[in-house]
Coordinates of C-alpha atoms in Angstrom, one line a residue:
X1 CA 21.6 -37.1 -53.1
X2 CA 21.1 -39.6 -50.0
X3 CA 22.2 -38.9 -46.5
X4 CA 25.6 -41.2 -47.0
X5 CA 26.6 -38.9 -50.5
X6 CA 25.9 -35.8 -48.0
X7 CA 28.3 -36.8 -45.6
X8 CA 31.2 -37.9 -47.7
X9 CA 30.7 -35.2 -49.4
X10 CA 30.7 -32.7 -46.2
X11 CA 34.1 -34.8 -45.3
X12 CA 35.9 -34.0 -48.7
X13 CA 34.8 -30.0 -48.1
X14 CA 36.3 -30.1 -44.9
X15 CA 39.8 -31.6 -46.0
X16 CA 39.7 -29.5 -49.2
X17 CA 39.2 -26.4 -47.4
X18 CA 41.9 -23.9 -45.9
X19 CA 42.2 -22.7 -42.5
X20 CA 40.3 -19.4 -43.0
X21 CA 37.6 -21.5 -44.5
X22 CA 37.5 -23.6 -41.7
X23 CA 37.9 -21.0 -38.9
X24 CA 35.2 -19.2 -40.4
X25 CA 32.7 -22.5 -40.0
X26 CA 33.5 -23.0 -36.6
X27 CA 32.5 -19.5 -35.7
X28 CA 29.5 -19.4 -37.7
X29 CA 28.9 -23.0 -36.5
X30 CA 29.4 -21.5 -32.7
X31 CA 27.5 -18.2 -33.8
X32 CA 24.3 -20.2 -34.7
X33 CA 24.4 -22.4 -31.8
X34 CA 24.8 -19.6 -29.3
X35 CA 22.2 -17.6 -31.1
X36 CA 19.5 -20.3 -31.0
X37 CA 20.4 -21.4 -27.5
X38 CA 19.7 -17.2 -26.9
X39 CA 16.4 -17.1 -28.5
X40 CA 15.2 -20.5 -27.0
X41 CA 15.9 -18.9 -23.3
X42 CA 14.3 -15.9 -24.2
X43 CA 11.0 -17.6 -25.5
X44 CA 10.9 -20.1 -22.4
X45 CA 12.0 -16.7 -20.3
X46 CA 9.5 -16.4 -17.1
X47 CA 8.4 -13.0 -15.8
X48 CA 7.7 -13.3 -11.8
X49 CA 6.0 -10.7 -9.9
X50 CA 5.4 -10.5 -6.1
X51 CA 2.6 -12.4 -5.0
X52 CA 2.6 -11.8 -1.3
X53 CA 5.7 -9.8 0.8
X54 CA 6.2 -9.2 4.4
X55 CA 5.3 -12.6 5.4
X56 CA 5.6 -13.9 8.7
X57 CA 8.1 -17.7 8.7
X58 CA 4.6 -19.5 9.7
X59 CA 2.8 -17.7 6.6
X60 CA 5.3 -17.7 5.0
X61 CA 6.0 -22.1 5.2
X62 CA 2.3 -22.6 5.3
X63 CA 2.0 -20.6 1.3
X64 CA 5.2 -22.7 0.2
X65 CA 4.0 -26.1 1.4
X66 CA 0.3 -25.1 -0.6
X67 CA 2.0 -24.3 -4.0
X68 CA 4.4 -27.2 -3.5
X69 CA 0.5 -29.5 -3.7
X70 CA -0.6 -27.3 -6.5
X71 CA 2.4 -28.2 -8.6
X72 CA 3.1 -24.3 -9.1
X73 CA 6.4 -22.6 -9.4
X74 CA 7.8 -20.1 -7.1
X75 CA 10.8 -18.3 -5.9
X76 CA 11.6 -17.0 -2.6
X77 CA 12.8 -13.2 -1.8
X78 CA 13.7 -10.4 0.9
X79 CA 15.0 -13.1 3.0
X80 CA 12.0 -15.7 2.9
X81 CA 9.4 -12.9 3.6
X82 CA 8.0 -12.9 -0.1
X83 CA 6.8 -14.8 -2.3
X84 CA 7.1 -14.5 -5.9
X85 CA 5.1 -16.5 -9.0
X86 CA 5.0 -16.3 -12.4
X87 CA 3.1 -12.9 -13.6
X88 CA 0.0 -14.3 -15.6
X89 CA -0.7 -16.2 -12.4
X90 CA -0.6 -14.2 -9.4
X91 CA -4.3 -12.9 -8.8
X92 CA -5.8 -16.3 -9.9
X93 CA -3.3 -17.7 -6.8
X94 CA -4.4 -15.0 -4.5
X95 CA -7.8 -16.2 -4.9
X96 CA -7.6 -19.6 -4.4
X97 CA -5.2 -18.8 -1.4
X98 CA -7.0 -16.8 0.3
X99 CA -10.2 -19.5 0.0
X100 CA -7.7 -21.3 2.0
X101 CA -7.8 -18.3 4.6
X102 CA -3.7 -18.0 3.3
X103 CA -1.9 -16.0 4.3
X104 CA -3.2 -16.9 8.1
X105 CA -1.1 -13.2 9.1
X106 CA 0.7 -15.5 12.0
X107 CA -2.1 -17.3 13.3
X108 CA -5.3 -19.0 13.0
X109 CA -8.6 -17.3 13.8
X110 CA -12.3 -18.4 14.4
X111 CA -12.1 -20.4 11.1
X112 CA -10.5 -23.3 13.5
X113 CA -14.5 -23.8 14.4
X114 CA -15.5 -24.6 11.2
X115 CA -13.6 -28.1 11.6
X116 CA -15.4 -29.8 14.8
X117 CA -15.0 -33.3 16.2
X118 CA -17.3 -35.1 18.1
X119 CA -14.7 -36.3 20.3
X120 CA -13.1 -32.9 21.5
X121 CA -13.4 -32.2 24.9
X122 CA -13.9 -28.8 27.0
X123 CA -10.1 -28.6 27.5
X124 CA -9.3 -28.7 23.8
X125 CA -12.1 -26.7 22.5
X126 CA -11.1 -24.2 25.6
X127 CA -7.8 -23.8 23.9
X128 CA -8.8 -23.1 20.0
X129 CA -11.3 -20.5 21.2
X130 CA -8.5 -18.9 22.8
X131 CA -6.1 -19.8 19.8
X132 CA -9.0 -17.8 17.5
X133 CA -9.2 -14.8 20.0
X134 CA -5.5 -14.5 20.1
X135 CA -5.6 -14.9 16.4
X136 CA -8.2 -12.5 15.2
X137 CA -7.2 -9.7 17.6
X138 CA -3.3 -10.1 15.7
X139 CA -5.1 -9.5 12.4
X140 CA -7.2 -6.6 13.8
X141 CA -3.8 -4.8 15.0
X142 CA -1.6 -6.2 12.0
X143 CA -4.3 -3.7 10.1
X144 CA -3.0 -0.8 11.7
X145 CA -0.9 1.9 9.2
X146 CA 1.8 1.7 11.1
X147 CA 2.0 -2.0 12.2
X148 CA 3.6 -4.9 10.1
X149 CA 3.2 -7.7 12.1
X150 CA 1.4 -8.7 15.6
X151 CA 1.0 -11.4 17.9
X152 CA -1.1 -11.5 21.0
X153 CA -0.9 -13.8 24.1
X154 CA -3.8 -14.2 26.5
X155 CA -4.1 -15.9 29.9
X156 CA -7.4 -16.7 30.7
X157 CA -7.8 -18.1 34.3
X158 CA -9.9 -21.0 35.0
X159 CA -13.5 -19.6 36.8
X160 CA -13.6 -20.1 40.4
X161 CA -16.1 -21.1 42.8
X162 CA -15.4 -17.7 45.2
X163 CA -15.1 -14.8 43.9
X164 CA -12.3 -13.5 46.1
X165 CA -10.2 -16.7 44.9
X166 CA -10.5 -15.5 41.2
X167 CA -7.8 -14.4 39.3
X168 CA -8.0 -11.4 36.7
X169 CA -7.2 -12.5 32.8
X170 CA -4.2 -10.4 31.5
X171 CA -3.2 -10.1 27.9
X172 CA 0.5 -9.3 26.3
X173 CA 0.9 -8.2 22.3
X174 CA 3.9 -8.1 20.7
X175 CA 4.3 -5.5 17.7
X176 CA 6.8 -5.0 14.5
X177 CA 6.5 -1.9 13.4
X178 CA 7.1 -1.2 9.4
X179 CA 10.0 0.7 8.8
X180 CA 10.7 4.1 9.6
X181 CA 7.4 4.0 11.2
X182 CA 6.6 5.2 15.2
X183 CA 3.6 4.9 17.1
X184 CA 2.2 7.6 19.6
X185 CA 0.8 6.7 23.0
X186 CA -2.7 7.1 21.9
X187 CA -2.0 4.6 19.4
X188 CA -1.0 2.3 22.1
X189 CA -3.8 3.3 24.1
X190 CA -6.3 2.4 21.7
X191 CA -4.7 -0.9 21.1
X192 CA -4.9 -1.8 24.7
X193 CA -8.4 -0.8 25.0
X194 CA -9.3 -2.9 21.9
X195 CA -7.9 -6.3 23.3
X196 CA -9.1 -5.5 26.7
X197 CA -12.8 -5.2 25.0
X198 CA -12.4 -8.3 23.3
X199 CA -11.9 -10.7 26.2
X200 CA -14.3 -10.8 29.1
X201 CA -13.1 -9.1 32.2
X202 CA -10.1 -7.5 31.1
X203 CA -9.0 -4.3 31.8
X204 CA -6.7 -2.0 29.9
X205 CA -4.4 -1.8 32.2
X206 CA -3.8 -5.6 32.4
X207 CA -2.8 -5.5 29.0
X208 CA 1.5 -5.2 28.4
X209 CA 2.7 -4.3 25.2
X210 CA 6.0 -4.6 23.8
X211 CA 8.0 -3.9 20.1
X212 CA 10.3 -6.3 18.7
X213 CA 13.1 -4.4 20.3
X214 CA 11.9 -5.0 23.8
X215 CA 10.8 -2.0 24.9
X216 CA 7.6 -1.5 26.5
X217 CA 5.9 1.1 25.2
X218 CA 2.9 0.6 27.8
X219 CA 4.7 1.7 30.9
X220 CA 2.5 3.6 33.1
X221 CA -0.2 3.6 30.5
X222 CA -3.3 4.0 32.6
X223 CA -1.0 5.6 35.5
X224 CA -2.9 8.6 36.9
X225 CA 0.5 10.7 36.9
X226 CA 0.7 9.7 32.6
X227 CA -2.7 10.7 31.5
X228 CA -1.3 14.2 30.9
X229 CA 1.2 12.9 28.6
X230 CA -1.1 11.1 26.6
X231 CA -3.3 13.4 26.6
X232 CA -0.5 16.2 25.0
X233 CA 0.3 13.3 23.0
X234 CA -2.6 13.5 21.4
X235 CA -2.8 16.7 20.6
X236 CA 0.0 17.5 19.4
X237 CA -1.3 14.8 16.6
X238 CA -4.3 16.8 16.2
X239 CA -1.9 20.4 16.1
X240 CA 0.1 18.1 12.9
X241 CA -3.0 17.6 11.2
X242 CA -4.5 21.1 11.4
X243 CA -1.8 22.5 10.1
X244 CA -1.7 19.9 7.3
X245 CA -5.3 20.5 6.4
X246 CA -4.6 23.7 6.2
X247 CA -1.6 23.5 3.9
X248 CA -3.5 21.5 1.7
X249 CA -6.0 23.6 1.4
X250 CA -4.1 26.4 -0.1
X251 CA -1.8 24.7 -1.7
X252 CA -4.4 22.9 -3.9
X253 CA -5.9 26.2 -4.8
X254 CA -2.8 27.8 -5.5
X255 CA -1.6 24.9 -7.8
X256 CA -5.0 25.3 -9.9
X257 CA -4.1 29.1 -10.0
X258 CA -0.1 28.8 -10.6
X259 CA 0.3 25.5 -11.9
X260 CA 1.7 22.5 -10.1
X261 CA 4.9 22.8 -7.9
X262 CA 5.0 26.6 -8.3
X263 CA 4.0 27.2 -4.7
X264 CA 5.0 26.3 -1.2
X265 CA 2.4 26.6 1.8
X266 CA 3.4 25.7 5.2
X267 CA 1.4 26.2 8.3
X268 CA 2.1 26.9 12.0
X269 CA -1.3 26.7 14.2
X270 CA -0.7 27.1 18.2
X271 CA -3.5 25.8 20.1
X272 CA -5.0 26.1 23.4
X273 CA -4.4 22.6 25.3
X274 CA -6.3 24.0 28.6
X275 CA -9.4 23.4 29.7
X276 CA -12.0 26.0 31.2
X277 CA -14.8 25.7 32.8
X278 CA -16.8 28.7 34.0
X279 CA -19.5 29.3 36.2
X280 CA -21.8 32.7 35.8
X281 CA -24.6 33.5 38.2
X282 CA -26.9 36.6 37.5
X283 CA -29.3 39.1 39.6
X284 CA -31.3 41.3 38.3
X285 CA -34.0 43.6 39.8
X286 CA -37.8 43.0 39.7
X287 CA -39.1 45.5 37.0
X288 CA -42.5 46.8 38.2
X289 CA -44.9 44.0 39.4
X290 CA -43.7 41.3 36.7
X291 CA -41.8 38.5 38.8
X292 CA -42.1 35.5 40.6
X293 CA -44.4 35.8 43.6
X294 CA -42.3 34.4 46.7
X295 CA -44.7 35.5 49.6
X296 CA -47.9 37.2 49.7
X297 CA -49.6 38.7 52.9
X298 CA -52.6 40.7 53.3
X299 CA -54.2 42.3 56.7
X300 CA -57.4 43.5 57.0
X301 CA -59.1 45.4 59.9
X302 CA -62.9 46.9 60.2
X303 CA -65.1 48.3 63.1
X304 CA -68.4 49.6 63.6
X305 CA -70.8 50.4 66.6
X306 CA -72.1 53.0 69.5
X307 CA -69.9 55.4 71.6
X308 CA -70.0 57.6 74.9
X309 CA -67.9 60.1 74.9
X310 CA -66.2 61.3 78.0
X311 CA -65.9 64.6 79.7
X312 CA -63.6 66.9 80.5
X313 CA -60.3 65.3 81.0
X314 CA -58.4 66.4 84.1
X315 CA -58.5 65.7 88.2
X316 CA -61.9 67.4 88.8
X317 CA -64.0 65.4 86.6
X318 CA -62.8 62.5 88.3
X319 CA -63.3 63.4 91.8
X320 CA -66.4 62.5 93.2
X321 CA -67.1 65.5 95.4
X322 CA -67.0 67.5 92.5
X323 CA -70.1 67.9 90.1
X324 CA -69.6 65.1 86.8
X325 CA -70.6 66.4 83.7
X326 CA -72.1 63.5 81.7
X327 CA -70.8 62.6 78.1
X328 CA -73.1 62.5 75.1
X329 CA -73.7 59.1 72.8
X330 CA -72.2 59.3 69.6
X331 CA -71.7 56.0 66.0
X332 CA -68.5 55.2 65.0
X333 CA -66.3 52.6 62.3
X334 CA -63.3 51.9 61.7
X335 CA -61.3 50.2 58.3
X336 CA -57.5 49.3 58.4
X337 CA -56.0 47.1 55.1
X338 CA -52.3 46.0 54.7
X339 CA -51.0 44.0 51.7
X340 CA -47.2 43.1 52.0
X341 CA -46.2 40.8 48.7
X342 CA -42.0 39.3 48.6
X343 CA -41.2 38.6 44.6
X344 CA -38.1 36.1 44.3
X345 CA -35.4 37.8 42.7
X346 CA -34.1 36.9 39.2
X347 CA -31.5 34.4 39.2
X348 CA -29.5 33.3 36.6
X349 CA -26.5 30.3 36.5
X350 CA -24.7 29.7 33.5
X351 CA -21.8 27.0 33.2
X352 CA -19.3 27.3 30.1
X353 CA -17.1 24.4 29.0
X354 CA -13.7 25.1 27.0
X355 CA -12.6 21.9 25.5
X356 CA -8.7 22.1 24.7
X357 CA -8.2 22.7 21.3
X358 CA -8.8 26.0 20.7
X359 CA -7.2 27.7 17.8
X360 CA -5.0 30.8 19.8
X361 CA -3.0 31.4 16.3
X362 CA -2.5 30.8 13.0
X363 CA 0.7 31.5 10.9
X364 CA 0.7 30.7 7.0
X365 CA 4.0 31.4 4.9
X366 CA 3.4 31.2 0.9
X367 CA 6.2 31.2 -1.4
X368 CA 5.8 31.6 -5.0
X369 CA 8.1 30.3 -7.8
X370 CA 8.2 34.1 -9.3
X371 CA 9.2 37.7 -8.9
X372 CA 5.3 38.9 -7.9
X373 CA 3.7 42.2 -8.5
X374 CA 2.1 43.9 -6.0
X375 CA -1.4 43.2 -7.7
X376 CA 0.0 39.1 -8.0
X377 CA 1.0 39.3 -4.5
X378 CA -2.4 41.0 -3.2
X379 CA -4.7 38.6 -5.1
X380 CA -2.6 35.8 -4.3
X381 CA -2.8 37.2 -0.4
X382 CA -6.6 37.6 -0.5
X383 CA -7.1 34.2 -2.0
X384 CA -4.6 32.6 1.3
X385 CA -6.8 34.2 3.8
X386 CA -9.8 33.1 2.8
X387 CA -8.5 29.1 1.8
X388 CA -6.9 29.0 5.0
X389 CA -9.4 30.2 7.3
X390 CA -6.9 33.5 8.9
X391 CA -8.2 35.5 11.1
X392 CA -6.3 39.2 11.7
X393 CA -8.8 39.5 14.7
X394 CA -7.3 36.9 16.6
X395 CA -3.6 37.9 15.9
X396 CA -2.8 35.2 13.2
X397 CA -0.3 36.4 10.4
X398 CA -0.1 35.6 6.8
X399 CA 3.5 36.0 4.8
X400 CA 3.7 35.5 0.8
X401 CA 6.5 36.3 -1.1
X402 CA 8.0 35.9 -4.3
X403 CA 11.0 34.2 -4.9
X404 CA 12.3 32.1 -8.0
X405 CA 13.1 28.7 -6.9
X406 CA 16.7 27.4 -6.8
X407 CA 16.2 24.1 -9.1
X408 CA 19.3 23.1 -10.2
X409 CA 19.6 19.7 -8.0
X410 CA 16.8 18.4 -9.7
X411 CA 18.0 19.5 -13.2
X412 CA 21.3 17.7 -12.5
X413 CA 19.6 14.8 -10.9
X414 CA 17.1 15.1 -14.0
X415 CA 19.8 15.1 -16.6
X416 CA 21.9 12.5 -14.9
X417 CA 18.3 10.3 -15.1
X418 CA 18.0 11.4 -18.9
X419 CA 21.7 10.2 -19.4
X420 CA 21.1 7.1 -17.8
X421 CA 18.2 6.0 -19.8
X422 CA 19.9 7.1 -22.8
X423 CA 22.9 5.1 -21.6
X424 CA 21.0 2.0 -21.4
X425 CA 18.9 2.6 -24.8
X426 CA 22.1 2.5 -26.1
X427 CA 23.7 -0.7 -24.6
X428 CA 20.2 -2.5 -26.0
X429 CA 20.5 -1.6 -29.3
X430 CA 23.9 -2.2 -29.7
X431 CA 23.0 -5.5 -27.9
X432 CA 19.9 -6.2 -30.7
X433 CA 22.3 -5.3 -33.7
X434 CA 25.0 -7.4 -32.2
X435 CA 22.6 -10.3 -32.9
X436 CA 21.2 -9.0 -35.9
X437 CA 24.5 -9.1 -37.5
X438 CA 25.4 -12.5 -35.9
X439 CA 22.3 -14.1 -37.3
X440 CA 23.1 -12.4 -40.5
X441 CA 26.7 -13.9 -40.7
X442 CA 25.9 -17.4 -39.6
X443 CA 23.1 -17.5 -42.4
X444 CA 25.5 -16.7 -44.6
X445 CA 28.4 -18.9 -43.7
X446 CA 25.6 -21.9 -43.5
X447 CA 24.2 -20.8 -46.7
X448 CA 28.0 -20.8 -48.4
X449 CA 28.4 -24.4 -46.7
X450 CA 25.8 -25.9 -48.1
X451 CA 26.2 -24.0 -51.5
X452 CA 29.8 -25.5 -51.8
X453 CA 28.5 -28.9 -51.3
X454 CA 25.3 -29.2 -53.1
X455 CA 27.3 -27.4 -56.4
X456 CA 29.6 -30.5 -57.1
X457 CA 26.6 -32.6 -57.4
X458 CA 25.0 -30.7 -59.5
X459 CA 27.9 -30.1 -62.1
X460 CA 28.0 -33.8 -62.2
X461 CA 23.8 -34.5 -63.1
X462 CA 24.2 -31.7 -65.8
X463 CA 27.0 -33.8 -67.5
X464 CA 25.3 -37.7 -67.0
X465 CA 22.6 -38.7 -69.9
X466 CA 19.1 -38.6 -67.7
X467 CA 17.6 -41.9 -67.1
X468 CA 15.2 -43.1 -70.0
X469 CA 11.6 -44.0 -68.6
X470 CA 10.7 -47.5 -68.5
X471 CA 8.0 -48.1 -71.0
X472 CA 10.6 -46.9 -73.4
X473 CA 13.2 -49.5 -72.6
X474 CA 10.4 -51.6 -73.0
X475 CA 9.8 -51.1 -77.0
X476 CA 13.9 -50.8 -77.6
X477 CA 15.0 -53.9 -79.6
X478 CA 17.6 -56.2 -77.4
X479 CA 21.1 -54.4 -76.8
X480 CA 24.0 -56.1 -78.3
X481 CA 26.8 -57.7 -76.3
X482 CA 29.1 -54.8 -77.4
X483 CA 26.3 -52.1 -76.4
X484 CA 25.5 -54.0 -73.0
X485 CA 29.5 -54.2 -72.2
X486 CA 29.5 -50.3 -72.8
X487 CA 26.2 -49.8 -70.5
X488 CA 28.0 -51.8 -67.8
X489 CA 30.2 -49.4 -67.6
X490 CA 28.9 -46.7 -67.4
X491 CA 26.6 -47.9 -64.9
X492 CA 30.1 -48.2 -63.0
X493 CA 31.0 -45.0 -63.4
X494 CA 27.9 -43.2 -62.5
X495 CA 27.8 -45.3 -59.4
X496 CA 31.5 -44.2 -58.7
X497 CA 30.4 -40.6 -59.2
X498 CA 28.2 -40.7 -56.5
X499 CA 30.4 -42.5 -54.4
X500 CA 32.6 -40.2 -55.2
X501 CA 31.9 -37.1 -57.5
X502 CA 34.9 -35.1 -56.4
X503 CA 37.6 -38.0 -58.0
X504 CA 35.4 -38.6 -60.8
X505 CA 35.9 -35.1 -61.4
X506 CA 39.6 -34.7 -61.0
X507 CA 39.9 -38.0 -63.4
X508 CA 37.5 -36.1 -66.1
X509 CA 40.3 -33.2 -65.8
X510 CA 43.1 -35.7 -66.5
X511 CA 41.5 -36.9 -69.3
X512 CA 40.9 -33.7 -70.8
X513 CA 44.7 -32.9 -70.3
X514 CA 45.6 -36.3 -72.2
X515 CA 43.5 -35.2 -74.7
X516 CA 44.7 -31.7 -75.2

């Protein structure tokens, strides 16, 4: 059957058919169509995942404009600040990017220099080293936790010939924090000091730094009258952490003990922001001769020789009218020693520094997920006081208790997740039977189609004679005039039956009727 047989025959199946027939062909016809046009977008279907987010407009036009020259497809999302590609293709894109130092996070940075011209002068090549400082410094903050984006302005005056006509550089930054996210003044503090390090002869305090907001969150930074602040600031940072480190601590070893989420440590640690410092001078005595030798002094006196020795003492021995008795001669010495030693007394200074910081106490509450025994609760006590470091000495206080946890929120937000899921299993596979079944009925309204087209034709070959090969015709005698006539026509009528095999079998029926 040729292609022209095929379509009159496709015509005559159309007319002959009734309206159910018909309406049932259009819908398998639409069916089919629908369902290929389905499975076509589903094959061609691309899966895009995120290949950079929280892009600056610069970065952001700079990654667009690169994949526009690669020839690579990509969609846009969150308002312009991300990026998305196809999925097999985002790490082999974030590679060659970022060999293109993409994204640039808002500015260039000392990669400028790698370009050079023999032509640029001290102005220009003034400006892109401060273009690469300002650059580099926005990545270094953008690196921050709690920082999404940066930029950083710098003024650097032209050197002087006097130094009293010089003029200090100053610096500004500009910071978008990520959501939900604050920043403490010793954060601030630290990001001053890092710019003013990075540019030569800047202080801190020339440094201004402001949120997206407008407010300036370095006011009175470096102030004398603010140091306190900062300085409470900071510890108060250091009290969070403490007391996190110490939640952790025995919360990790109750979980391996209880399992996971069957305990609940928190932590209360109030610390000692003062600062001491003592001074401690001691005296003690010299203990026999063993000290320091301040002053030593010795005296020593002798005398030996002859003597008279006088008479009787009174008036009339000395009165010259009176008769002098005369003395006898007598030897004589004479040994005097004095030693007088001054030891330094012992002296001792002692100076004690108290850094602020000092753990004064420490409070621990543990709740378990369980009515506890006293044995449970004892063990479970001894274990706390050792993980977290308590000391009764020094006043701190440890609580556990046990109490069954109320959990019913998340078993109804648990079941309502289960539902949900369930919910949308559902919906997909009443989706893939829905075009399971529409496949299946569109095969079978094609396959009846073509069934009730090609089974005419085939009645018809059955009742022709098949053709007779050619070598034969060859060794049949010549065909009378009568035979010839008779093979004429019925060359006519097998050439009317595929013209037309649906009349040639409505006239076989008429004859037949004759007949009978």
């Amino acid at each position: 059957m040729n292609y022209k047989d095929l379509v009159g025959s496709v015509k005559r199946f159309w007319q002959e058919s009734s309206p159910r027939i018909r309406a049932l062909v259009i819908f398998g016809g639409i069916t089919c169509i629908f369902l290929f046009i389905y499975f076509i977008s589903l094959s061609s279907r691309v899966t895009y995942d995120v290949l950079f987010s929280n892009l600056s407009p610069q970065d952001a036009s700079s990654i667009t404009a690169k994949l526009k020259e690669m020839g690579e497809s990509y969609r846009l999302a969150e308002g312009g600040s991300a990026i998305l590609v196809p999925k097999d293709r985002v790490y082999e894109l974030r590679l060659a990017l970022a060999g293109q130092n993409l994204p640039a996070i808002g500015g260039v940075g000392f990669e400028i220099f790698d370009k050079t011209s023999l032509g640029t002068t001290d102005f220009v090549e003034r400006i892109n080293y401060q273009r690469a400082l300002q650059g580099e410094l926005a990545r270094t903050i953008s690196s921050l936790s709690n920082v999404e984006y940066a930029r950083v302005h710098i003024v650097l005056p032209r050197e002087r010939l006097y130094a009293e006509e010089s003029v200090p550089p100053q610096a500004g930054v500009v910071l978008k924090l990520k959501p939900g996210a604050m920043i403490s003044k010793a954060e601030i503090m630290s990001i001053a000091r890092l710019v003013a390090s990075s540019v030569e002869g800047l202080k801190p305090e020339q440094v201004t730094i402001i949120d997206t907001n407008g407010n300036l969150l370095s006011r009175g930074l470096f102030e004398e009258k603010d140091i306190t602040t900062v300085e409470e600031s900071f510890y108060l940072e250091v009290k969070d952490r403490l007391e996190k480190t110490i939640e952790d601590r025995v919360q990790s070893m109750l979980t391996g003990v209880l399992g996971p989420s069957k305990a609940i440590v928190r932590a209360s640690v109030d610390l000692d922001l003062t600062q001491f410092k003592t001074s401690k001078e001691t005296f003690s005595p010299v203990v026999g001769e063993e000290g320091i030798i301040k002053k030593e002094q010795r005296t020593k006196e002798s005398y030996e020789g002859q003597g008279i020795l006088g008479g009787t003492p009174g008036v009339s021995s000395n009165i010259p009218t009176y008769e002098v008795i005369t003395g006898t001669s007598t030897s004589s010495s004479y040994n005097k020693q004095q030693v007088n030693i001054e030891y330094e007394v012992n002296r001792q200074v002692q100076e004690i520094l108290e850094k602020p910081g000092r753990i004064k106490r420490l409070s621990v509450a543990v709740v378990v997920d369980k009515t506890l025994t006293p044995q449970e609760q004892n063990a479970i006590r001894e274990l706390a006081l050792a993980a977290g470091g308590i000391d009764s000495k020094r006043g701190d206080v440890l609580t556990v208790q046990g109490i069954p946890f109320d959990r019913s929120y998340y078993e109804k937000e648990a079941s309502a997740m289960a539902e949900e899921a369930e919910r949308q299993r559902k919906q997909e596979m009443i989706r893939l039977a829905l075009i399971i079944i529409g496949t299946l009925i569109g095969l079978i309204i094609i396959w009846n189609i073509i069934k009730a087209i090609v089974k005419p034709a085939r009645k018809i070959e059955e009742i022709l004679p098949e053709e007779v090969p050619a070598p034969i015709l060859e060794k049949v005698p010549p065909i009378p005039p009568e035979e010839q006539r008779r093979k004429e026509i019925m060359e006519e009528i097998m050439q009317l039956v595929r013209r037309d095999p649906q009349s040639f079998i409505k006239l076989l029926r008429s004859w037949m009727r004759e007949e009978e």
